[in-house]
Coordinates of N, CA and C in Angstrom, one line a residue:
M1 N -38.2 16.1 -3.0 CA -36.7 15.4 -3.9 C -36.1 14.3 -2.6
R2 N -36.5 13.1 -2.7 CA -35.4 12.7 -1.9 C -35.3 11.1 -2.7
A3 N -34.4 10.8 -2.3 CA -34.2 8.6 -2.7 C -34.9 8.1 -1.5
R4 N -35.7 7.2 -2.6 CA -37.3 6.9 -1.6 C -37.0 5.3 -1.3
A5 N -35.9 4.4 -1.4 CA -35.3 3.5 -1.0 C -33.9 3.2 -1.3
A6 N -33.1 3.0 0.1 CA -32.3 2.9 0.4 C -31.6 1.5 1.2
T7 N -30.9 0.7 0.4 CA -30.5 -0.7 1.2 C -29.0 -0.8 0.9
F8 N -28.4 -1.0 2.3 CA -27.6 -1.7 2.5 C -26.6 -2.4 1.5
I9 N -25.9 -3.1 1.0 CA -25.0 -3.4 -0.1 C -24.0 -4.4 0.5
A10 N -22.5 -4.0 0.8 CA -21.9 -4.6 1.4 C -21.0 -3.3 2.3
S11 N -19.9 -4.4 2.6 CA -18.7 -3.2 3.3 C -17.2 -4.7 3.5
A12 N -16.3 -3.3 2.8 CA -15.0 -4.0 2.3 C -13.7 -3.4 2.8
A13 N -13.3 -4.6 3.6 CA -12.0 -3.5 4.4 C -10.0 -3.9 2.9
D14 N -10.7 -4.5 1.8 CA -9.9 -4.8 0.6 C -11.0 -5.0 -0.6
P15 N -10.0 -4.8 -1.5 CA -10.4 -4.9 -2.5 C -11.3 -6.4 -3.1
R16 N -11.2 -6.9 -2.4 CA -11.5 -8.5 -2.9 C -13.0 -8.2 -2.1
G17 N -13.1 -7.6 -1.1 CA -14.7 -7.1 -0.9 C -15.2 -6.7 -1.4
F18 N -14.8 -6.0 -2.2 CA -16.0 -5.0 -3.4 C -17.1 -5.7 -3.5
P19 N -17.8 -5.4 -4.0 CA -19.3 -5.9 -4.5 C -19.1 -5.9 -6.5
P20 N -20.2 -6.9 -6.8 CA -20.0 -6.3 -8.5 C -20.2 -4.7 -8.7
A21 N -19.6 -5.3 -9.7 CA -19.3 -3.2 -9.9 C -20.7 -3.3 -11.0
D22 N -22.2 -3.2 -10.7 CA -23.4 -3.3 -12.4 C -23.9 -2.3 -11.5
L23 N -23.7 -1.1 -10.7 CA -24.4 0.2 -11.0 C -23.3 1.2 -10.8
P24 N -23.7 2.1 -11.3 CA -22.6 3.5 -11.6 C -22.6 3.6 -10.0
E25 N -21.6 4.6 -9.4 CA -21.5 5.0 -8.4 C -20.7 6.3 -8.0
V26 N -21.4 6.5 -6.9 CA -20.8 8.2 -6.6 C -20.4 8.2 -4.6
A27 N -19.3 8.3 -4.6 CA -18.6 8.2 -3.1 C -19.0 9.5 -2.8
I28 N -19.2 9.2 -1.3 CA -18.6 10.3 -0.8 C -17.9 10.4 0.4
A29 N -16.8 11.3 0.6 CA -15.7 11.1 1.2 C -15.0 12.8 2.2
G30 N -14.9 12.5 3.3 CA -15.4 13.7 4.4 C -14.0 13.6 5.4
R31 N -14.0 14.3 6.1 CA -13.2 14.7 7.3 C -13.8 13.4 8.4
S32 N -13.4 13.3 9.2 CA -14.3 12.5 10.5 C -14.9 13.5 11.2
N33 N -14.6 14.4 11.4 CA -15.9 15.6 11.9 C -16.9 16.5 11.6
V34 N -17.6 15.8 10.0 CA -17.6 17.0 8.7 C -19.0 16.9 9.2
G35 N -19.3 15.6 10.1 CA -21.3 15.2 9.6 C -21.6 14.4 8.4
K36 N -20.3 13.7 7.5 CA -21.0 12.5 6.8 C -21.6 11.6 6.9
S37 N -22.1 11.1 7.6 CA -23.1 9.9 7.9 C -24.2 10.7 7.8
S38 N -24.1 12.2 9.1 CA -26.0 12.8 9.5 C -26.1 12.9 7.8
L39 N -25.5 13.2 7.4 CA -25.6 13.8 5.7 C -26.3 12.5 5.5
I40 N -25.3 11.4 4.7 CA -26.4 10.3 3.9 C -27.3 10.2 4.6
N41 N -27.2 10.2 5.8 CA -29.4 9.7 6.5 C -30.0 10.3 5.8
S42 N -29.5 12.0 6.0 CA -30.4 12.8 5.6 C -30.8 12.4 3.8
L43 N -29.5 12.4 3.3 CA -29.8 12.2 2.1 C -30.9 11.1 1.3
V44 N -30.9 10.3 2.3 CA -31.3 9.1 1.4 C -32.8 8.9 2.6
G45 N -32.9 9.6 2.7 CA -34.2 9.6 4.5 C -34.4 8.5 5.1
A46 N -33.3 8.1 5.8 CA -33.2 6.4 6.5 C -31.8 6.8 7.4
P47 N -31.7 6.4 8.4 CA -30.5 5.8 9.2 C -29.7 5.0 8.8
V48 N -29.3 5.2 7.9 CA -28.6 3.8 7.1 C -27.2 3.6 7.8
A49 N -26.5 4.6 7.9 CA -25.0 5.0 8.5 C -25.1 5.3 9.4
R50 N -24.3 4.8 10.5 CA -23.9 4.7 12.0 C -23.2 6.0 11.8
T51 N -24.2 7.0 12.9 CA -23.8 8.0 13.2 C -23.1 7.6 14.4
S52 N -22.4 9.1 15.2 CA -21.6 8.4 16.2 C -20.7 10.0 16.7
S53 N -20.3 10.0 18.0 CA -20.2 10.7 19.0 C -18.6 11.0 18.7
T54 N -17.9 10.0 18.5 CA -16.5 9.9 18.3 C -16.6 10.0 16.7
P55 N -15.0 10.8 16.6 CA -14.9 10.7 15.1 C -14.2 9.7 14.4
G56 N -14.8 9.3 12.9 CA -13.7 7.9 12.3 C -14.3 6.7 12.8
R57 N -15.4 6.8 12.6 CA -15.8 5.7 13.4 C -16.3 4.7 11.6
T58 N -16.0 5.1 10.6 CA -16.1 4.1 9.7 C -15.2 4.0 8.7
R59 N -14.7 3.1 9.6 CA -13.2 2.3 8.7 C -13.3 1.3 7.8
L60 N -14.6 1.3 7.0 CA -14.7 0.1 5.5 C -15.3 1.3 4.9
I61 N -15.3 0.6 3.5 CA -15.7 1.5 2.6 C -17.3 0.8 2.2
N62 N -18.2 1.4 2.5 CA -19.5 0.9 2.9 C -20.3 1.4 1.5
W63 N -21.5 0.5 0.6 CA -21.9 0.1 0.1 C -23.4 0.6 -0.3
F64 N -24.0 1.6 -0.5 CA -25.8 1.5 -0.4 C -26.3 1.4 -1.8
R65 N -27.3 0.7 -2.2 CA -27.7 1.1 -2.9 C -28.9 1.4 -3.4
I66 N -29.0 2.6 -3.6 CA -30.3 4.0 -3.7 C -31.4 3.8 -5.2
E67 N -32.7 3.6 -4.6 CA -33.4 3.4 -6.3 C -35.2 4.8 -5.7
N68 N -35.2 4.5 -6.5 CA -36.0 6.1 -6.7 C -37.7 5.5 -7.8
A69 N -38.6 6.1 -7.3 CA -40.0 5.6 -8.4 C -39.5 5.6 -9.3
K70 N -39.2 7.2 -9.8 CA -38.7 7.6 -11.2 C -37.6 7.9 -11.6
A71 N -36.7 6.7 -11.2 CA -35.0 7.3 -11.8 C -34.2 5.7 -11.5
A72 N -33.5 5.1 -12.4 CA -32.8 4.5 -12.3 C -31.9 4.2 -10.7
A73 N -31.8 2.8 -10.1 CA -31.0 2.2 -9.3 C -29.0 3.5 -9.6
L74 N -28.6 3.4 -8.5 CA -27.5 3.4 -8.1 C -26.7 3.3 -6.8
H75 N -25.6 3.1 -6.8 CA -24.7 2.7 -5.4 C -23.9 4.4 -5.0
L76 N -24.5 4.6 -3.4 CA -23.1 5.7 -2.9 C -22.5 4.7 -2.3
V77 N -21.5 5.1 -2.0 CA -20.2 4.9 -1.6 C -20.2 5.6 -0.2
D78 N -19.8 4.8 1.1 CA -19.1 5.8 2.0 C -17.8 5.2 2.2
L79 N -16.8 6.2 2.1 CA -15.5 6.2 2.5 C -15.0 6.3 3.5
P80 N -14.1 5.8 4.3 CA -13.8 6.1 5.1 C -13.2 7.4 6.2
G81 N -13.9 8.2 7.1 CA -13.1 9.6 7.2 C -11.9 9.4 7.5
Y82 N -11.6 10.8 7.2 CA -9.9 10.7 7.6 C -10.1 12.4 8.1
G83 N -8.6 12.4 8.7 CA -8.4 14.0 9.4 C -8.3 13.5 10.8
Y84 N -9.1 14.0 11.4 CA -9.2 14.4 13.1 C -10.0 13.2 13.8
A85 N -9.4 12.2 13.4 CA -10.5 10.8 14.1 C -9.5 10.6 15.2
K86 N -10.4 9.9 15.9 CA -9.4 9.4 17.0 C -9.5 8.5 17.2
V87 N -8.3 8.0 16.4 CA -7.8 6.5 16.3 C -6.5 6.1 16.0
P88 N -5.8 5.4 15.7 CA -4.4 5.9 15.9 C -4.1 5.9 14.9
V89 N -2.8 6.5 14.2 CA -2.1 7.2 13.4 C -1.5 6.1 12.6
D90 N -1.2 4.6 12.8 CA -1.1 3.8 11.8 C -2.4 3.0 11.3
L91 N -3.5 2.8 11.8 CA -4.5 2.8 11.6 C -5.4 3.4 10.1
R92 N -4.9 5.3 10.4 CA -5.5 6.4 9.7 C -4.7 5.9 8.5
A93 N -3.8 5.3 8.7 CA -2.5 5.4 7.1 C -3.3 4.5 7.1
S94 N -3.6 2.8 7.1 CA -3.6 1.6 6.7 C -5.2 1.9 5.1
W95 N -6.1 3.3 5.5 CA -7.1 3.7 5.1 C -6.6 4.3 4.0
R96 N -6.0 4.7 3.9 CA -5.4 5.3 2.6 C -5.5 4.6 1.5
P97 N -4.9 3.3 1.3 CA -4.4 2.4 0.0 C -5.9 1.8 -0.3
L98 N -7.0 1.1 0.8 CA -8.1 1.6 0.5 C -8.8 2.0 -0.2
I99 N -9.2 3.4 -0.1 CA -9.7 4.7 -1.1 C -8.9 4.4 -2.0
E100 N -7.9 4.5 -2.1 CA -7.4 4.9 -3.1 C -7.1 3.6 -4.4
S101 N -7.1 2.4 -3.8 CA -7.6 1.3 -4.8 C -9.1 1.5 -5.3
Y102 N -9.9 2.3 -4.5 CA -11.5 2.3 -4.5 C -11.7 3.0 -6.0
L103 N -11.3 3.9 -6.2 CA -10.6 5.3 -6.0 C -10.0 5.2 -7.7
T104 N -9.2 4.1 -8.2 CA -8.4 3.9 -8.9 C -8.9 2.7 -9.6
G105 N -9.0 2.1 -9.5 CA -10.0 0.7 -10.1 C -11.6 0.5 -9.7
R106 N -12.4 1.4 -9.2 CA -13.5 0.9 -9.8 C -13.9 2.4 -11.3
P107 N -14.6 0.8 -12.3 CA -14.8 1.1 -13.2 C -16.0 2.1 -13.9
V108 N -17.0 1.7 -12.3 CA -18.6 2.3 -12.5 C -18.6 3.6 -11.4
L109 N -17.2 4.2 -11.2 CA -17.5 5.5 -10.1 C -17.4 6.8 -11.3
R110 N -18.7 7.2 -11.2 CA -18.9 8.5 -11.4 C -18.4 9.9 -11.4
G111 N -18.3 9.6 -9.9 CA -17.7 10.7 -9.3 C -17.5 11.3 -7.6
V112 N -16.8 11.7 -7.2 CA -17.0 11.9 -5.5 C -17.2 12.5 -5.1
V113 N -18.4 13.0 -4.1 CA -19.0 14.2 -3.2 C -17.3 14.1 -2.1
V114 N -17.5 15.4 -2.5 CA -16.1 15.8 -1.2 C -16.6 17.1 -0.3
L115 N -16.7 17.0 1.2 CA -17.2 17.7 2.2 C -16.7 18.3 2.8
F116 N -16.8 19.5 3.0 CA -16.1 20.5 3.9 C -16.6 21.1 4.7
D117 N -16.6 21.1 6.0 CA -17.3 22.5 7.2 C -17.2 23.2 6.7
A118 N -18.6 24.0 6.9 CA -18.4 25.3 6.2 C -18.1 26.3 7.1
R119 N -18.0 26.1 8.7 CA -16.7 27.0 9.4 C -15.7 26.7 9.3
R120 N -14.8 25.6 9.1 CA -13.2 25.7 9.1 C -13.1 25.7 7.0
G121 N -13.5 25.6 6.5 CA -13.1 25.9 5.0 C -12.3 24.3 4.5
A122 N -11.4 24.8 3.7 CA -10.4 23.4 3.7 C -8.5 23.5 4.0
E123 N -8.7 21.6 4.6 CA -8.0 21.8 5.8 C -7.0 21.3 4.5
D124 N -5.5 20.3 5.3 CA -4.6 19.9 4.0 C -4.9 18.3 3.6
E125 N -6.2 17.4 3.9 CA -6.6 16.5 3.8 C -7.4 17.1 2.3
E126 N -8.1 17.7 3.0 CA -9.3 18.0 1.8 C -8.3 18.4 0.0
R127 N -7.5 19.9 0.6 CA -6.6 20.0 -1.0 C -6.0 19.0 -1.4
D128 N -5.3 18.0 -0.9 CA -4.7 17.0 -1.1 C -5.7 16.0 -2.1
L129 N -7.1 16.1 -1.4 CA -7.9 15.1 -2.1 C -7.9 15.6 -3.4
I130 N -8.4 16.8 -3.4 CA -9.3 17.4 -4.5 C -8.2 17.5 -5.8
A131 N -7.0 18.0 -5.3 CA -6.1 17.9 -6.0 C -5.7 16.8 -7.1
W132 N -5.5 15.9 -6.4 CA -5.8 14.0 -6.8 C -7.2 13.6 -7.6
L133 N -8.5 14.2 -7.1 CA -9.2 13.9 -7.9 C -9.1 14.4 -9.0
L134 N -8.7 16.3 -9.2 CA -9.1 16.5 -10.1 C -7.9 16.4 -11.4
A135 N -6.9 15.9 -10.7 CA -5.8 15.6 -11.5 C -5.8 14.3 -12.5
A136 N -6.4 13.3 -11.9 CA -7.2 11.8 -12.4 C -8.1 12.1 -13.1
G137 N -8.7 13.4 -13.1 CA -9.9 13.2 -13.7 C -11.1 12.9 -13.9
V138 N -11.1 13.1 -12.3 CA -12.7 12.6 -11.8 C -13.6 13.5 -11.1
A139 N -14.4 13.5 -11.6 CA -15.3 14.4 -10.9 C -15.7 14.6 -9.7
V140 N -15.8 15.9 -8.9 CA -16.1 16.6 -8.0 C -17.0 17.0 -7.5
I141 N -18.6 16.6 -7.0 CA -19.2 17.8 -6.2 C -19.1 18.1 -4.9
P142 N -18.3 19.3 -4.9 CA -17.8 19.8 -3.5 C -19.4 20.2 -2.9
V143 N -19.1 19.5 -1.3 CA -20.0 20.6 -0.6 C -19.7 20.9 0.9
L144 N -20.1 22.0 1.5 CA -20.2 22.7 2.3 C -21.0 22.9 3.8
T145 N -20.9 21.0 4.4 CA -22.0 20.9 5.3 C -22.4 22.0 6.4
K146 N -23.3 21.7 7.9 CA -23.2 22.6 8.8 C -23.3 23.6 8.0
V147 N -23.9 24.3 7.0 CA -24.2 25.8 7.0 C -25.1 26.2 7.8
D148 N -26.0 25.6 9.1 CA -26.8 26.1 9.7 C -26.1 26.9 11.0
K149 N -24.9 26.4 10.9 CA -23.6 27.4 11.7 C -23.4 28.7 11.6
L150 N -23.9 28.9 10.1 CA -23.6 30.1 9.9 C -24.3 30.9 9.4
A151 N -23.8 32.4 9.5 CA -25.5 33.2 8.7 C -25.7 33.4 7.4
K152 N -26.7 33.1 7.2 CA -27.0 33.5 5.8 C -26.1 34.9 5.5
N153 N -25.8 35.8 5.6 CA -25.3 36.3 4.4 C -24.1 36.1 4.3
K154 N -23.4 35.0 5.1 CA -21.8 34.5 4.9 C -22.1 33.5 4.4
R155 N -23.0 32.4 4.2 CA -22.8 31.3 2.9 C -22.0 31.9 2.1
K156 N -22.3 32.5 1.3 CA -22.3 32.7 -0.2 C -20.9 32.9 -0.2
P157 N -20.9 34.1 0.7 CA -19.1 34.7 0.5 C -18.3 33.4 0.7
V158 N -18.4 32.7 1.8 CA -17.6 31.4 2.3 C -17.6 30.2 0.8
A159 N -18.2 30.0 0.2 CA -18.9 29.0 -1.0 C -17.7 29.3 -2.1
A160 N -18.0 30.7 -2.1 CA -17.0 31.3 -3.6 C -15.2 31.5 -2.7
A161 N -15.4 31.5 -1.6 CA -13.7 32.1 -1.3 C -13.1 30.3 -1.3
L162 N -14.1 29.1 -1.0 CA -14.1 28.0 -1.3 C -13.3 27.6 -3.1
R163 N -14.1 28.4 -3.7 CA -13.6 27.8 -5.2 C -12.4 28.4 -5.7
R164 N -12.3 29.9 -5.0 CA -11.2 30.2 -5.9 C -10.0 29.6 -4.4
D165 N -10.2 29.1 -3.8 CA -9.0 28.5 -2.8 C -8.7 27.6 -4.0
L166 N -9.6 27.0 -4.1 CA -9.3 25.3 -4.2 C -9.1 24.9 -5.5
A167 N -9.3 26.2 -6.6 CA -9.6 26.2 -8.2 C -10.6 25.0 -9.1
L168 N -12.6 25.4 -7.9 CA -13.0 24.2 -8.0 C -13.8 24.5 -9.1
P169 N -14.1 23.7 -10.3 CA -14.6 23.3 -11.1 C -16.1 24.2 -11.2
R170 N -16.6 24.3 -9.7 CA -18.4 24.4 -9.5 C -18.3 24.7 -8.3
D171 N -19.0 26.3 -7.5 CA -19.4 26.3 -6.2 C -19.5 25.6 -5.4
P172 N -18.9 25.4 -4.3 CA -19.9 24.2 -3.3 C -21.7 24.1 -3.3
L173 N -21.6 23.1 -3.2 CA -23.3 23.2 -2.3 C -23.4 23.2 -1.1
L174 N -24.4 24.1 -0.3 CA -24.5 24.5 0.8 C -25.8 23.5 1.4
V175 N -25.3 23.1 2.1 CA -26.3 21.7 2.7 C -26.1 21.4 4.5
S176 N -27.1 21.7 5.0 CA -27.5 20.6 6.2 C -28.2 20.2 6.7
A177 N -27.1 18.8 7.5 CA -28.3 17.2 7.1 C -29.1 18.0 8.4
L178 N -29.0 18.6 9.2 CA -29.8 19.4 10.7 C -31.3 19.8 10.1
S179 N -31.0 20.9 8.9 CA -32.8 21.8 9.0 C -32.8 20.9 7.8
G180 N -31.9 20.4 7.0 CA -32.6 19.6 5.0 C -32.1 21.0 4.1
E181 N -31.3 21.4 4.3 CA -31.2 23.2 2.9 C -30.2 22.2 2.3
G182 N -30.5 21.8 1.1 CA -29.7 22.0 -0.1 C -29.1 20.3 0.1
V183 N -30.2 19.6 0.5 CA -30.0 18.2 0.6 C -30.7 18.0 -1.1
D184 N -32.0 18.1 -0.7 CA -32.8 17.4 -2.3 C -31.6 18.2 -3.2
D185 N -31.2 19.1 -3.7 CA -29.9 19.8 -4.7 C -29.3 19.0 -4.2
L186 N -28.1 18.6 -3.7 CA -27.5 17.3 -3.9 C -27.6 15.9 -4.5
W187 N -28.6 15.4 -3.8 CA -29.4 14.4 -4.8 C -29.8 14.5 -6.0
R188 N -30.2 15.5 -6.4 CA -30.1 15.9 -7.9 C -28.5 15.8 -8.5
S189 N -28.0 16.3 -7.7 CA -26.8 16.5 -8.4 C -25.8 14.8 -8.8
I190 N -26.3 14.2 -7.6 CA -25.8 12.9 -7.3 C -26.6 12.1 -8.6
F191 N -27.4 11.9 -8.6 CA -28.2 11.3 -9.6 C -28.2 12.1 -11.3
N192 N -28.0 13.1 -11.3 CA -26.9 14.0 -12.4 C -26.1 13.0 -12.7
L193 N -25.2 13.6 -12.2 CA -23.7 12.7 -12.8 C -23.5 10.7 -12.3
A194 N -24.7 10.3 -11.6 CA -24.6 8.6 -11.8 C -24.8 8.5 -13.1
I195 N -26.3 8.9 -13.5 CA -27.0 8.6 -14.5 C -27.3 8.8 -15.4
R196 N -27.5 10.1 -15.6 CA -27.7 10.3 -17.3 C -25.9 10.7 -17.5
R197 N -24.6 10.4 -17.2 CA -23.6 10.3 -17.7 C -23.2 8.7 -18.0
D198 N -24.6 8.2 -17.6 CA -24.7 6.5 -17.7 C -25.0 6.1 -19.0
G199 N -26.0 7.5 -19.4 CA -26.8 7.0 -20.5 C -28.0 7.0 -20.7
A200 N -28.8 7.4 -19.1 CA -29.8 6.6 -18.8 C -30.3 7.9 -19.7
P201 N -31.9 8.1 -19.5 CA -32.9 8.7 -19.9 C -33.1 10.5 -19.2
D202 N -32.6 11.6 -19.7 CA -32.7 12.8 -19.2 C -34.2 13.0 -18.0
Q203 N -33.8 12.8 -16.9 CA -35.2 12.5 -15.5 C -34.8 12.9 -14.6
T204 N -36.2 13.5 -13.8 CA -35.3 14.2 -12.6 C -36.3 13.5 -11.6
P205 N -35.4 13.1 -10.5 CA -36.0 12.3 -9.9 C -37.0 13.0 -8.6
A206 N -38.1 12.7 -8.0 CA -38.8 12.7 -7.1 C -38.2 12.9 -6.0

């Protein structure tokens, strides 16, 4: 089960550039070295998000329209990476008002996929973001990326530890953009959050 079509819609450096709020949206957030662009490309089955060996290349909010033959359309929203980006500190700081304006002022936002590197767990930026989202009542889909780097017998304990550590509402999904493990489960969770909360019929995308 994968999204069948992904179309780039818009990039925005400030709220004036946000596209019309005409579809339910699910945003994806993560540290600049967590493999966010690779995961988005694996999720939609096409190279729509630019990948780079230099962390922090996503400096705008990017919208992608996702369609499936058996499901209603939605927008997948790629938020700028944070953390160890190899860009000036003042530039990284300038992204925060942009991200916060999106998270607080976007009426069609249904939730945020928050990515964690399975080898590192939560760091300060993730802790701050999760606490802020939960306090604001924003739905969260926690995801551990790069699980192919962990032995199989360590994956579930790592997921359980992260849930306890951050008081998450659910166990994080285990996902690898490289192997494809968990990608379909993530797409299903995104669909459920975006579409079923939007009042669409109960249907499962293929």
